[in-house]
Amino acid sequence: MSRVVAENLSPTPARDRVLFFDRREGVEMPGVGAPASPTLGHLLKVVGDMRKEVTGDETPVHQVLEMRENGMEPRSLPFVLSFNNLTYSVKVRRKMTWSSLIQGRNANAAAAADPAAGEAFFTRTKVLLNDISGEARDGEIMAVMGASGSGKSTLIDALANRMAKESLQGTVTLNGEQLESSLLKVISAYVMQDDLLFPMLTVEETLMFAAEFRLPRTLSKSKKKMRVQALIDQLGIRNAAKTVIGDEGHRGVSGGERRRVSIGTDIIHDPILLFLDEPTSGLDSTSAYMVVKVLQRIAQSGSIVIMSIHQPSYRILGLLDRMIFLSRGHTVYSGSPSNLPLFFSDFGHPIPENENRTEFALDLIRELEGSSGGTKSLVEFNKTWQTKRSGIPNSETTIMSTHGLSLKEAISASISKGKLVSGATNDATSTSLVPTFANPLWIELAVLSKRSFTNSRRMPELFGVRLGAVLVTGFILATVFWNLDNSPKGVQERLGFFAFAMSTTFYTCADALPVFLQERYIFMRETAYNAYRRPSYVLSHSIVALPSLLFLSLAFSATTFWAVGLDGGSSGFFFYFLIIFASFWAGSSFVTFLSGVVPHVMLGYTIVVAILAYFLLFSGFFINRDRIPAYWIWFHYISLVKYPYEAVLQNEFQDPTKCFVRGIQIFDNTPLAAVPFALKEKLLSSLSSSLGMKITSTTCVTTGSDILQQEGITDLSKWNCLWITVAWGFFFRILFYFSLLLGSKNKRR
């Protein structure tokens, strides 16, 4: 790489200059004068201006900012994450057998006198972590290893503050200071074991959206693109940058590339702490090695990397700096991989010369776990061995004691070096060094909406199926109820059409159920570390749904209104369209709320179908309001189908001059409907003389107002029904927000 030198714009003392240092070649590049603690924005601006001035190109180069003081070498900026005496246990219900059930009767009697004794009988305490201690430093990778069920993921969760405070005993400190939850969320990142990504976004788009969330709006679009391009090179996925992520139905990137993209989305803001839960799980040896190689580069950039790993290969072992072996929640080894042979040799089980160290260690641990004494001897030996080793002078400890910084100073210095690029500042207190969220709500809303639209646009088959279902339903209704007349039978057919049409709008919304269920864990991962606010997601989710609902409403309304022969002309059609749209909105909101409460698709469909059936039952079509038993009348008023059903009836029968039953038509829908016409006229004449009023075959007996009266639709106007339906939609969106607030927490109890 050629050396780039920019002329100083003003005389600046050498000690105040910002120097750019390329790690790959060790080439020093003096820059223009800059503030003592530049943010990433200053850094990227200087880099871009320098390159553009010299080469005419603003293409980014992956560089790290170093500070010089008084012409001396860069001061070490160490971070040390220490954890001491971590203990975590859970209560597990005992398995019930016939003998335990018989004993349980005695336990119930004992529980009446001593509740603690009764609880101890039915539950047992399982210790997942038992007095775990250690430390991790920036620039290093610490691996947590052990067999399945040893407590690897539990320890990672404990360090990443993914456990309730009251459940975890012990301390976790950064540079000797207790970490606040709000600060940890901003300076750290957690990469889950599963790759949670949108399938139809490309690698570059996925990282760009992550940059939009985590990098501040004070950075220009071009600077964010520069950060993304640098990260793509750092992750080694340049060849896959334009490839979609893919899923079961769409071919995309490989498993190793997908894993590196998952890591990239969480480190876009260059966090100080990076936690990973088995990042090599499911990958072949080459892909696994490349992933850990990327993690090594991330650590060397000044981050603390802590990961769990099941069984690393020989090459991966060479990339690790520290390791902790766990066995059923106990530490059986803690230290450098290079000390493993000495440790097991002192334990009396030397590692054969040509055998993988970690495989030997894991095999020995499994063998001890199966023995009568378990791994107790190895746990006790580790404590003794570590105590002996602590007496040996440690150069790292000496460095920390002489050059160590407080947490506030270390974070501030790291910000000056370009870390924590999500809008960090050099403020007075550590909690205000970095903002809680990188962007305001409206920016988050715009980015979330753009991402959802982009992902949905590339899967048109989903909307196509939904539109097809609505059009087919509308076509069937239009042909079955073709051009209804104004006879008494026509009235009954209209009532049936409206009831089925309104309930159909709600049932067709059930396909919105899997949308959030598929995004749930992406949402949980992103909000756990403050990528965006929950209200932003709820608002975006609502906005993205509206265009498709609008189009579906128009398609269904246009297909059925004139074909069925509904009344009202253009104004009637407009209101009919509005109430259909409001019904889709309320139904979509209701299903969205359920998706936030119910974790499984099939269970969700069962609940949706059942509740919508109850809504239809109590809507007023099958049984009038005044005939519903008093103890069920409350369900009538919370029925989502009630209000649009009453609204379309009023829209159809609101004309007081329109007649639906004339003269002899009063005998329709009765046993007298089959008698000859002449006999009906005689019966009508006799009825007229008995009532003392003249009723001919053309006399209007029932108007639209009479029909509404008969159906018990007298409380609300059609516009009030419309507003209530819309309000139901907003109500369920608010409930959806609270379901996210309460039900999407990433902490163990």
XYZ file of C-alpha atoms in Angstrom:
749
model
C 0.000 0.000 0.000
C 1.408 3.359 -0.952
C 2.020 5.960 1.672
C -0.392 8.927 1.587
C 0.701 12.241 3.036
C -1.625 15.227 3.308
C -0.366 18.756 3.757
C -1.187 20.392 7.055
C -3.935 22.962 6.725
C -2.578 24.882 9.736
C 0.523 24.687 11.903
C -0.103 21.952 14.419
C 2.314 20.705 17.084
C 3.474 17.152 16.491
C 2.112 15.944 19.821
C -1.438 17.014 18.829
C -1.526 15.303 15.459
C -3.721 12.322 14.704
C -1.743 9.500 13.120
C -3.312 6.768 11.013
C -1.741 3.370 11.380
C -2.363 0.524 8.979
C -2.079 -2.776 10.897
C -1.274 -4.807 7.823
C 1.901 -3.026 6.780
C 2.734 -0.805 9.736
C 2.733 2.335 7.577
C 2.261 5.531 9.498
C 0.240 8.278 7.852
C 0.159 11.721 9.450
C -3.175 13.460 9.158
C -4.397 16.951 9.654
C -4.795 18.473 13.067
C -7.768 17.077 14.935
C -9.399 17.371 18.322
C -7.839 15.440 21.155
C -10.628 12.870 21.120
C -12.019 12.547 17.565
C -15.107 10.491 16.970
C -15.516 8.095 14.050
C -17.113 10.947 12.101
C -13.910 13.010 12.347
C -11.826 9.964 11.466
C -13.815 9.022 8.372
C -13.988 12.617 7.179
C -10.209 13.023 7.420
C -9.599 9.708 5.656
C -12.056 10.532 2.892
C -10.731 14.065 2.382
C -7.119 12.870 2.299
C -7.760 10.103 -0.218
C -9.914 12.338 -2.402
C -7.287 15.090 -2.397
C -4.412 12.780 -3.306
C -6.039 10.099 -5.467
C -9.372 11.622 -6.454
C -11.062 8.577 -4.961
C -12.817 8.266 -1.608
C -12.674 4.461 -1.494
C -12.306 3.387 2.143
C -9.242 1.721 3.569
C -9.585 -0.278 6.802
C -7.498 1.692 9.273
C -7.247 2.148 13.023
C -6.798 5.453 14.777
C -3.859 5.745 17.192
C -3.154 8.643 19.569
C 0.328 9.928 20.285
C 1.139 11.861 23.449
C 4.245 14.007 23.686
C 5.820 12.125 20.794
C 5.843 8.849 22.719
C 4.525 5.441 21.679
C 0.732 4.949 21.836
C -0.430 4.414 25.379
C -1.864 0.962 26.082
C -5.616 1.035 26.537
C -6.425 -2.239 28.232
C -9.861 -3.589 29.052
C -10.140 -6.438 31.517
C -13.444 -8.197 32.109
C -13.271 -9.997 35.437
C -15.842 -12.396 36.820
C -15.657 -13.811 40.312
C -17.581 -16.558 42.101
C -20.412 -16.753 39.536
C -23.084 -19.150 40.750
C -26.395 -19.845 39.060
C -28.991 -22.496 39.864
C -32.518 -23.319 38.789
C -35.328 -25.268 40.381
C -36.466 -28.336 38.454
C -39.662 -30.258 39.152
C -39.102 -33.860 40.100
C -40.484 -36.557 37.805
C -43.649 -38.074 39.222
C -43.807 -41.854 39.681
C -46.392 -44.005 41.476
C -44.191 -44.267 44.545
C -43.520 -40.507 44.557
C -47.249 -39.788 44.215
C -47.943 -41.914 47.294
C -45.157 -40.126 49.150
C -46.521 -36.841 47.847
C -49.652 -37.209 49.973
C -47.414 -37.174 53.025
C -45.464 -34.256 51.579
C -48.671 -32.247 51.125
C -49.440 -32.765 54.786
C -45.925 -31.682 55.695
C -46.191 -28.656 53.392
C -49.175 -27.396 55.347
C -46.928 -27.142 58.404
C -43.713 -26.191 56.583
C -44.113 -24.783 53.013
C -40.358 -24.962 52.382
C -40.302 -28.680 53.117
C -43.183 -29.309 50.723
C -41.505 -27.305 47.948
C -38.241 -29.201 48.470
C -40.072 -32.491 47.929
C -41.632 -31.535 44.611
C -38.639 -29.612 43.212
C -34.884 -29.996 43.238
C -32.159 -27.428 42.735
C -29.858 -27.886 39.752
C -26.605 -25.915 39.816
C -25.633 -24.731 36.323
C -22.679 -22.568 37.397
C -20.724 -23.189 40.578
C -18.210 -20.574 41.750
C -16.790 -19.704 38.296
C -14.018 -17.095 38.203
C -11.693 -15.769 35.530
C -10.839 -12.804 33.348
C -10.722 -11.822 29.698
C -8.640 -9.064 28.113
C -8.941 -6.959 24.999
C -6.894 -8.230 22.094
C -7.557 -11.820 23.124
C -10.087 -14.559 22.451
C -11.343 -16.446 25.464
C -13.044 -19.754 24.675
C -15.454 -21.504 27.041
C -15.360 -25.253 26.408
C -16.962 -28.377 27.740
C -19.334 -31.177 26.870
C -23.022 -30.561 26.169
C -24.742 -29.473 29.365
C -21.518 -28.332 31.014
C -22.699 -24.707 31.343
C -20.961 -23.019 28.384
C -23.951 -21.032 27.133
C -25.024 -20.295 30.707
C -21.655 -18.685 31.465
C -21.799 -16.613 28.256
C -25.299 -15.435 29.206
C -24.123 -14.564 32.711
C -21.243 -12.435 31.385
C -23.491 -10.763 28.801
C -26.044 -9.752 31.464
C -28.725 -12.018 30.009
C -29.794 -13.222 33.444
C -31.972 -11.601 36.070
C -29.809 -9.976 38.753
C -31.566 -11.788 41.564
C -30.833 -15.180 39.969
C -27.072 -14.777 39.505
C -24.621 -14.637 42.379
C -21.112 -13.248 42.059
C -19.665 -10.174 40.345
C -18.812 -9.168 36.784
C -16.618 -6.081 36.416
C -14.918 -4.236 33.589
C -11.616 -2.669 34.662
C -12.597 -3.255 38.268
C -15.917 -1.383 38.026
C -19.384 -2.888 38.155
C -21.091 -2.745 34.757
C -24.463 -1.061 34.529
C -26.974 -2.816 32.309
C -27.637 0.288 30.183
C -23.927 0.826 29.517
C -23.248 -2.842 28.794
C -25.975 -2.868 26.136
C -24.178 -0.139 24.199
C -20.548 -1.244 24.531
C -21.207 -4.942 23.866
C -22.728 -7.270 21.288
C -24.122 -10.791 21.574
C -24.140 -13.186 18.619
C -26.652 -15.993 19.012
C -26.002 -19.550 17.911
C -28.673 -19.360 15.195
C -28.166 -17.119 12.172
C -31.105 -14.725 12.402
C -31.193 -12.755 9.155
C -33.727 -11.585 6.589
C -33.490 -14.115 3.736
C -34.113 -11.843 0.770
C -31.606 -9.118 1.639
C -28.113 -9.237 0.201
C -25.050 -9.405 2.453
C -24.249 -5.770 1.740
C -27.837 -4.645 2.397
C -27.967 -6.594 5.657
C -24.838 -4.886 6.948
C -25.973 -1.518 5.606
C -29.250 -1.734 7.510
C -27.273 -2.685 10.622
C -25.136 0.417 10.052
C -28.258 2.557 9.714
C -29.460 1.269 13.086
C -26.201 1.392 15.060
C -24.341 4.332 13.536
C -25.512 7.880 14.295
C -27.339 10.054 11.800
C -24.504 12.601 12.135
C -22.496 10.280 9.876
C -23.215 10.750 6.203
C -24.480 7.949 3.989
C -21.106 7.689 2.285
C -19.287 7.290 5.618
C -21.653 4.512 6.659
C -21.027 2.786 3.343
C -17.312 3.081 3.971
C -17.719 1.358 7.337
C -19.771 -1.425 5.722
C -17.233 -1.961 2.942
C -14.398 -2.090 5.469
C -16.332 -4.621 7.542
C -17.034 -6.777 4.478
C -13.291 -6.940 3.852
C -12.607 -7.655 7.525
C -15.135 -10.517 7.496
C -13.724 -11.907 4.252
C -17.061 -11.972 2.405
C -16.302 -9.623 -0.502
C -17.236 -12.244 -3.116
C -20.666 -12.728 -1.511
C -21.461 -9.042 -0.955
C -24.170 -8.938 -3.655
C -25.643 -12.369 -2.856
C -28.918 -12.716 -0.947
C -28.780 -14.450 2.436
C -31.265 -17.117 1.285
C -33.369 -19.685 3.117
C -34.887 -23.113 2.493
C -36.650 -21.922 -0.657
C -34.057 -19.484 -1.990
C -30.424 -20.260 -2.711
C -28.054 -17.885 -0.946
C -24.693 -17.659 0.789
C -22.886 -20.609 2.370
C -23.155 -21.528 6.030
C -19.785 -20.029 6.917
C -20.565 -16.779 5.104
C -23.967 -16.590 6.781
C -22.301 -16.967 10.195
C -19.833 -14.194 9.413
C -22.673 -11.920 8.290
C -24.434 -12.614 11.609
C -21.288 -11.559 13.423
C -20.964 -8.495 11.205
C -24.458 -7.207 11.988
C -23.576 -7.157 15.685
C -20.100 -5.602 15.405
C -20.949 -2.873 12.901
C -20.481 -0.296 15.688
C -17.158 -1.872 16.764
C -18.110 -2.885 20.327
C -15.669 -3.305 23.192
C -17.201 -6.601 24.351
C -18.256 -9.350 21.939
C -20.018 -12.489 23.194
C -20.701 -15.437 20.882
C -22.645 -18.611 21.593
C -20.965 -21.433 19.639
C -20.173 -19.441 16.468
C -18.658 -22.521 14.771
C -21.634 -24.814 15.380
C -22.754 -26.628 12.224
C -19.815 -25.447 10.108
C -17.144 -27.514 8.388
C -13.574 -27.209 9.671
C -12.483 -24.676 7.059
C -15.504 -22.417 7.565
C -15.126 -22.694 11.344
C -11.467 -21.711 11.114
C -12.287 -18.692 8.945
C -14.938 -17.551 11.435
C -12.513 -17.747 14.371
C -9.841 -16.030 12.255
C -12.271 -13.144 11.790
C -12.846 -13.097 15.558
C -9.095 -12.891 16.091
C -8.903 -9.804 13.879
C -11.812 -8.278 15.805
C -10.039 -8.954 19.104
C -6.801 -7.456 17.821
C -8.684 -4.267 16.938
C -9.191 -3.712 20.686
C -12.208 -5.840 21.615
C -12.708 -8.523 24.235
C -14.013 -11.634 22.477
C -15.605 -14.377 24.577
C -17.146 -17.374 22.875
C -18.341 -20.855 23.672
C -17.087 -23.637 21.449
C -17.681 -27.360 21.614
C -14.564 -29.000 20.197
C -12.084 -26.768 18.310
C -9.721 -28.168 15.718
C -5.954 -27.957 16.035
C -5.826 -24.850 13.820
C -8.557 -23.072 15.786
C -6.785 -23.912 19.033
C -3.803 -21.926 17.778
C -5.971 -18.806 17.498
C -7.230 -18.920 21.101
C -5.553 -16.952 23.895
C -7.441 -18.151 26.959
C -9.781 -21.012 27.675
C -12.048 -22.241 30.423
C -13.061 -25.897 30.601
C -16.370 -26.539 32.371
C -17.822 -29.765 33.693
C -21.341 -29.703 35.098
C -20.976 -26.079 36.117
C -17.486 -26.396 37.666
C -14.196 -25.040 36.357
C -11.774 -27.850 35.589
C -9.181 -25.706 33.809
C -8.630 -21.991 33.258
C -5.642 -20.564 31.466
C -3.693 -20.476 28.217
C -3.942 -23.335 25.683
C -0.166 -23.611 25.822
C -0.341 -24.631 29.504
C -2.706 -27.548 28.892
C 0.092 -30.174 28.496
C 1.750 -29.039 31.733
C -1.591 -29.001 33.582
C -2.615 -32.521 32.655
C 0.929 -33.781 33.086
C 0.911 -32.479 36.674
C -2.521 -34.080 37.122
C -1.031 -37.432 36.174
C -2.570 -37.727 32.700
C 0.004 -36.391 30.215
C -1.265 -35.545 26.744
C 0.184 -37.815 24.031
C 2.503 -35.976 21.682
C 0.444 -36.218 18.470
C -3.035 -35.872 19.990
C -5.294 -32.818 19.890
C -5.105 -31.179 23.297
C -8.761 -30.202 23.557
C -9.996 -33.606 22.371
C -7.828 -35.284 25.008
C -9.090 -32.896 27.702
C -12.754 -33.382 26.776
C -12.377 -37.163 26.609
C -10.735 -37.223 30.024
C -13.439 -34.987 31.490
C -16.183 -37.241 30.079
C -14.393 -40.277 31.507
C -14.193 -38.660 34.940
C -17.858 -37.580 34.768
C -18.807 -41.214 34.288
C -16.779 -42.378 37.274
C -18.058 -42.633 40.831
C -16.109 -39.617 42.080
C -16.938 -37.464 39.048
C -14.656 -34.546 38.214
C -14.244 -33.494 41.839
C -10.581 -34.475 41.848
C -9.898 -32.441 38.684
C -11.792 -29.424 40.068
C -9.800 -29.503 43.310
C -6.518 -30.024 41.435
C -7.295 -26.999 39.212
C -7.767 -24.803 42.301
C -4.462 -25.992 43.776
C -2.614 -25.667 40.458
C -3.967 -22.145 39.849
C -2.935 -21.115 43.377
C 0.613 -22.289 42.719
C 0.704 -20.519 39.366
C -0.524 -17.247 40.900
C 2.770 -17.003 42.780
C 4.727 -16.812 39.505
C 5.355 -13.223 38.337
C 2.977 -12.301 35.556
C 4.043 -9.593 33.154
C 0.449 -8.873 32.132
C -0.589 -8.263 35.717
C 2.349 -5.913 36.156
C 1.349 -3.967 33.079
C -2.179 -3.614 34.332
C -1.080 -2.392 37.720
C 1.163 0.281 36.272
C -0.608 1.393 33.125
C -4.213 0.420 33.788
C -6.995 2.944 33.292
C -10.320 3.385 34.983
C -13.396 2.325 33.048
C -14.293 5.907 32.159
C -10.759 6.651 30.935
C -10.525 3.405 28.977
C -13.862 3.927 27.210
C -13.015 7.548 26.456
C -9.650 6.551 25.010
C -11.263 3.797 22.934
C -13.743 6.297 21.536
C -10.766 8.417 20.531
C -9.403 5.377 18.683
C -12.627 4.914 16.736
C -14.337 2.309 18.925
C -18.031 2.540 19.800
C -18.848 4.439 16.675
C -22.571 4.671 17.487
C -22.453 8.341 18.336
C -20.061 8.122 21.268
C -18.773 11.266 22.971
C -16.164 12.047 25.555
C -18.470 13.121 28.370
C -17.748 13.380 32.043
C -19.423 10.220 33.243
C -19.158 6.694 31.872
C -22.915 6.262 31.511
C -23.123 9.301 29.224
C -20.132 8.353 27.086
C -22.454 6.619 24.653
C -26.122 7.281 23.894
C -28.775 4.687 24.642
C -29.887 4.685 20.996
C -27.843 5.835 18.019
C -30.750 7.466 16.174
C -34.042 9.242 16.908
C -37.319 7.367 16.582
C -38.226 8.723 13.141
C -34.903 7.532 11.659
C -35.457 4.067 13.135
C -38.990 4.064 11.740
C -37.787 4.932 8.234
C -35.005 2.302 8.238
C -37.240 -0.457 9.635
C -39.938 0.305 7.062
C -37.430 0.347 4.206
C -35.970 -2.994 5.298
C -39.400 -4.643 5.540
C -40.498 -3.286 2.156
C -37.250 -4.468 0.544
C -37.537 -7.964 1.996
C -41.251 -8.253 1.111
C -40.802 -6.902 -2.413
C -38.475 -9.788 -3.218
C -41.064 -12.345 -2.130
C -44.077 -11.258 -4.230
C -45.520 -14.766 -4.059
C -46.599 -14.151 -0.456
C -48.746 -11.144 -1.344
C -49.834 -12.858 -4.570
C -51.263 -15.819 -2.659
C -53.091 -13.506 -0.278
C -54.485 -11.403 -3.127
C -55.530 -14.558 -4.961
C -57.402 -15.798 -1.895
C -59.270 -12.489 -1.581
C -60.145 -12.372 -5.292
C -61.323 -15.990 -5.356
C -63.470 -15.392 -2.265
C -64.880 -12.212 -3.792
C -65.576 -13.974 -7.102
C -67.429 -16.823 -5.369
C -69.510 -14.396 -3.298
C -70.238 -12.256 -6.362
C -71.456 -15.222 -8.410
C -73.448 -16.829 -5.579
C -75.161 -13.576 -4.549
C -75.400 -12.194 -8.083
C -77.564 -9.070 -8.463
C -79.819 -9.528 -5.414
C -83.355 -8.134 -5.653
C -85.289 -6.152 -3.060
C -87.646 -8.948 -2.041
C -87.798 -10.464 1.472
C -85.583 -13.299 0.219
C -83.178 -10.706 -1.146
C -83.029 -9.134 2.313
C -82.123 -12.476 3.921
C -79.539 -13.122 1.238
C -78.032 -9.682 1.824
C -77.735 -10.406 5.547
C -75.989 -13.696 4.789
C -73.651 -12.041 2.300
C -72.645 -9.303 4.745
C -72.030 -11.736 7.601
C -69.858 -13.990 5.447
C -68.027 -11.096 3.772
C -67.158 -9.371 7.034
C -65.965 -12.567 8.700
C -63.916 -13.436 5.588
C -61.956 -10.197 5.870
C -60.871 -11.253 9.350
C -60.089 -14.857 8.438
C -57.895 -13.824 5.511
C -55.781 -11.814 7.979
C -54.682 -15.032 9.686
C -51.794 -15.340 7.214
C -50.157 -12.385 9.001
C -49.534 -14.686 11.967
C -46.186 -16.166 10.804
C -44.737 -12.741 9.897
C -43.718 -11.705 13.394
C -43.151 -15.295 14.514
C -40.418 -15.498 11.857
C -38.983 -12.117 12.881
C -39.353 -12.599 16.650
C -35.783 -13.670 17.338
C -34.336 -11.084 14.953
C -36.333 -8.471 16.865
C -35.160 -9.842 20.229
C -31.524 -9.848 19.127
C -31.627 -6.316 17.749
C -33.564 -4.702 20.596
C -31.561 -6.508 23.311
C -28.613 -4.253 22.520
C -30.530 -1.092 21.627
C -30.358 -1.203 17.842
C -33.765 0.513 17.869
C -36.754 1.157 20.126
C -39.714 -1.176 20.455
C -42.223 1.592 19.554
C -40.312 2.112 16.294
C -40.790 -1.540 15.401
C -44.518 -1.489 16.236
C -45.117 1.658 14.173
C -43.053 0.320 11.272
C -44.880 -3.008 11.394
C -48.189 -1.105 11.119
C -47.057 1.199 8.313
C -45.662 -1.638 6.208
C -48.946 -3.556 6.511
C -51.150 -0.672 5.293
C -50.386 -0.656 1.520
C -51.172 -4.347 1.097
C -54.345 -4.021 3.217
C -55.423 -1.036 1.110
C -54.967 -2.978 -2.124
C -56.751 -6.071 -0.778
C -59.672 -3.929 0.400
C -60.019 -2.262 -2.980
C -59.857 -5.613 -4.785
C -62.525 -7.213 -2.580
C -64.819 -4.166 -2.661
C -64.645 -3.771 -6.436
C -65.250 -7.493 -6.957
C -68.396 -7.708 -4.828
C -70.150 -4.336 -4.551
C -71.678 -3.944 -8.022
C -71.877 -7.667 -8.754
C -74.059 -8.303 -5.700
C -76.138 -5.225 -6.451
C -75.547 -3.298 -3.245
C -77.177 0.081 -2.718
C -75.690 3.558 -2.322
C -73.981 4.371 -5.597
C -70.481 5.867 -5.495
C -70.832 7.163 -1.925
C -72.106 3.758 -0.830
C -69.144 2.066 -2.506
C -66.718 4.477 -0.871
C -68.053 3.696 2.607
C -68.158 -0.031 1.793
C -64.490 0.180 0.800
C -63.619 2.074 3.998
C -65.313 -0.453 6.274
C -63.636 -3.352 4.448
C -60.296 -1.580 4.866
C -61.019 -0.948 8.565
C -61.924 -4.636 8.977
C -58.662 -5.735 7.383
C -56.813 -3.281 9.642
C -58.523 -4.519 12.822
C -58.104 -8.167 11.829
C -54.438 -7.714 10.951
C -53.799 -5.928 14.257
C -55.599 -8.659 16.200
C -53.568 -11.418 14.536
C -50.357 -9.419 15.016
C -51.093 -9.109 18.731
C -51.637 -12.867 18.987
C -48.329 -13.484 17.200
C -46.632 -11.502 19.967
C -48.257 -13.684 22.633
C -48.332 -17.151 21.043
C -44.885 -18.565 20.199
C -45.961 -21.325 17.748
C -47.632 -21.017 14.335
C -50.013 -23.976 14.602
C -51.137 -22.995 18.089
C -51.633 -19.449 16.836
C -53.799 -20.583 13.898
C -55.950 -22.676 16.235
C -56.541 -19.735 18.561
C -57.239 -17.297 15.698
C -59.813 -19.556 14.042
C -61.564 -20.269 17.349
C -61.778 -16.636 18.495
C -62.935 -15.383 15.090
C -65.679 -18.030 15.141
C -66.838 -16.685 18.503
C -66.754 -13.135 17.147
C -69.014 -14.182 14.257
C -71.373 -16.056 16.583
C -71.940 -12.981 18.746
C -71.915 -10.447 15.894
C -75.723 -10.249 15.746
C -76.266 -12.281 12.571
C -77.075 -15.657 14.121
C -78.866 -14.205 17.146
C -80.075 -10.660 17.660
C -78.619 -8.586 20.438
C -81.852 -8.575 22.483
C -81.966 -12.397 22.350
C -78.399 -12.954 23.623
C -78.356 -14.144 27.269
C -77.299 -11.461 29.735
C -74.244 -13.416 30.821
C -72.936 -13.433 27.209
C -73.874 -9.909 26.154
C -70.351 -8.642 26.970
C -68.954 -10.838 24.200
C -71.330 -9.174 21.728
C -69.740 -5.791 22.417
C -66.137 -7.024 22.090
C -66.872 -8.904 18.872
C -64.732 -7.465 16.071
C -67.266 -8.633 13.466
C -70.187 -6.800 15.136
C -69.163 -3.273 14.172
C -68.320 -3.720 10.467
C -71.391 -5.972 10.113
C -73.673 -3.296 11.534
C -71.937 -0.617 9.466
C -72.514 -2.356 6.104
C -76.148 -3.090 7.045
C -76.734 0.587 7.745
C -74.945 1.519 4.536
C -77.291 -0.822 2.620
C -80.605 -0.128 4.386
C -80.178 3.532 5.339
C -82.558 4.871 2.625
C -85.965 5.318 4.368
C -87.810 5.525 1.021
C -86.549 2.224 -0.323
C -89.045 -0.608 0.117
C -88.138 -4.262 0.608
C -91.539 -5.832 1.331
C -94.658 -4.864 -0.616
C -98.236 -6.107 -0.149
C -98.511 -9.854 -0.674
C -94.711 -10.236 -0.167
C -95.452 -10.360 3.560
C -96.457 -14.009 3.002
C -92.970 -14.866 1.685
C -90.819 -16.963 4.009
C -94.064 -18.425 5.491
C -96.102 -21.570 4.682
C -98.556 -19.279 2.802
C -95.915 -18.436 0.218
C -97.020 -21.424 -1.918
C -100.710 -20.482 -2.204
C -102.005 -18.980 -5.473
C -101.642 -15.264 -6.089
C -105.417 -14.663 -6.110
C -105.793 -16.290 -2.704
C -102.967 -14.119 -1.357
C -104.881 -11.013 -2.506
C -108.023 -12.198 -0.690
C -105.982 -12.868 2.466
C -104.426 -9.409 2.156
C -107.900 -7.832 1.761
C -109.172 -9.632 4.875
C -106.098 -8.515 6.775
C -106.666 -4.920 5.648
C -110.278 -4.894 6.882
C -109.232 -6.446 10.196
C -106.518 -3.821 10.755
C -108.697 -0.970 9.547
C -106.147 0.184 6.962
C -105.855 -0.295 3.247
C -103.053 -2.657 2.175
C -102.751 -3.432 -1.523
C -100.262 -5.602 -3.402
C -98.096 -2.502 -4.006
C -98.248 -1.036 -0.488
C -94.839 -0.771 1.156
C -94.881 -2.795 4.345
C -91.157 -2.893 5.295
C -88.484 -0.261 4.612
C -84.773 -0.358 5.270
C -85.253 1.339 8.643
C -87.643 -1.434 9.650
C -85.051 -4.063 8.772
C -82.428 -2.315 10.897
C -84.948 -2.186 13.735
C -85.678 -5.894 13.381
C -81.943 -6.693 13.457
C -81.488 -4.611 16.606
C -79.141 -2.136 14.939
C -80.173 1.052 16.660
C -77.302 2.062 18.966
C -74.564 3.358 16.655
C -74.398 5.147 13.330
C -72.437 3.617 10.494
C -69.638 6.154 10.916
C -69.359 5.406 14.619
C -69.099 1.716 13.736
C -66.299 2.594 11.308
C -64.341 4.581 13.908
C -64.761 1.853 16.515
C -63.424 -0.732 14.064
C -60.403 1.466 13.361
C -59.946 2.013 17.103
C -59.904 -1.770 17.664
C -56.964 -1.931 15.271
C -55.008 0.688 17.231
C -55.955 -1.010 20.509
C -54.493 -4.336 19.403
C -51.344 -2.606 18.119
C -50.882 -1.111 21.588
C -51.391 -4.567 23.105
C -48.819 -5.869 20.615
C -46.352 -3.305 21.932
C -46.916 -4.418 25.528
C -46.546 -8.058 24.498
C -43.135 -7.150 23.037
C -42.255 -5.170 26.138
C -43.123 -7.976 28.540
C -42.701 -11.147 26.507
C -39.528 -10.559 24.461
C -36.932 -10.244 27.180
C -33.585 -11.949 26.644
C -32.912 -12.794 30.261
C -33.037 -16.059 32.124
C -34.905 -16.216 35.407
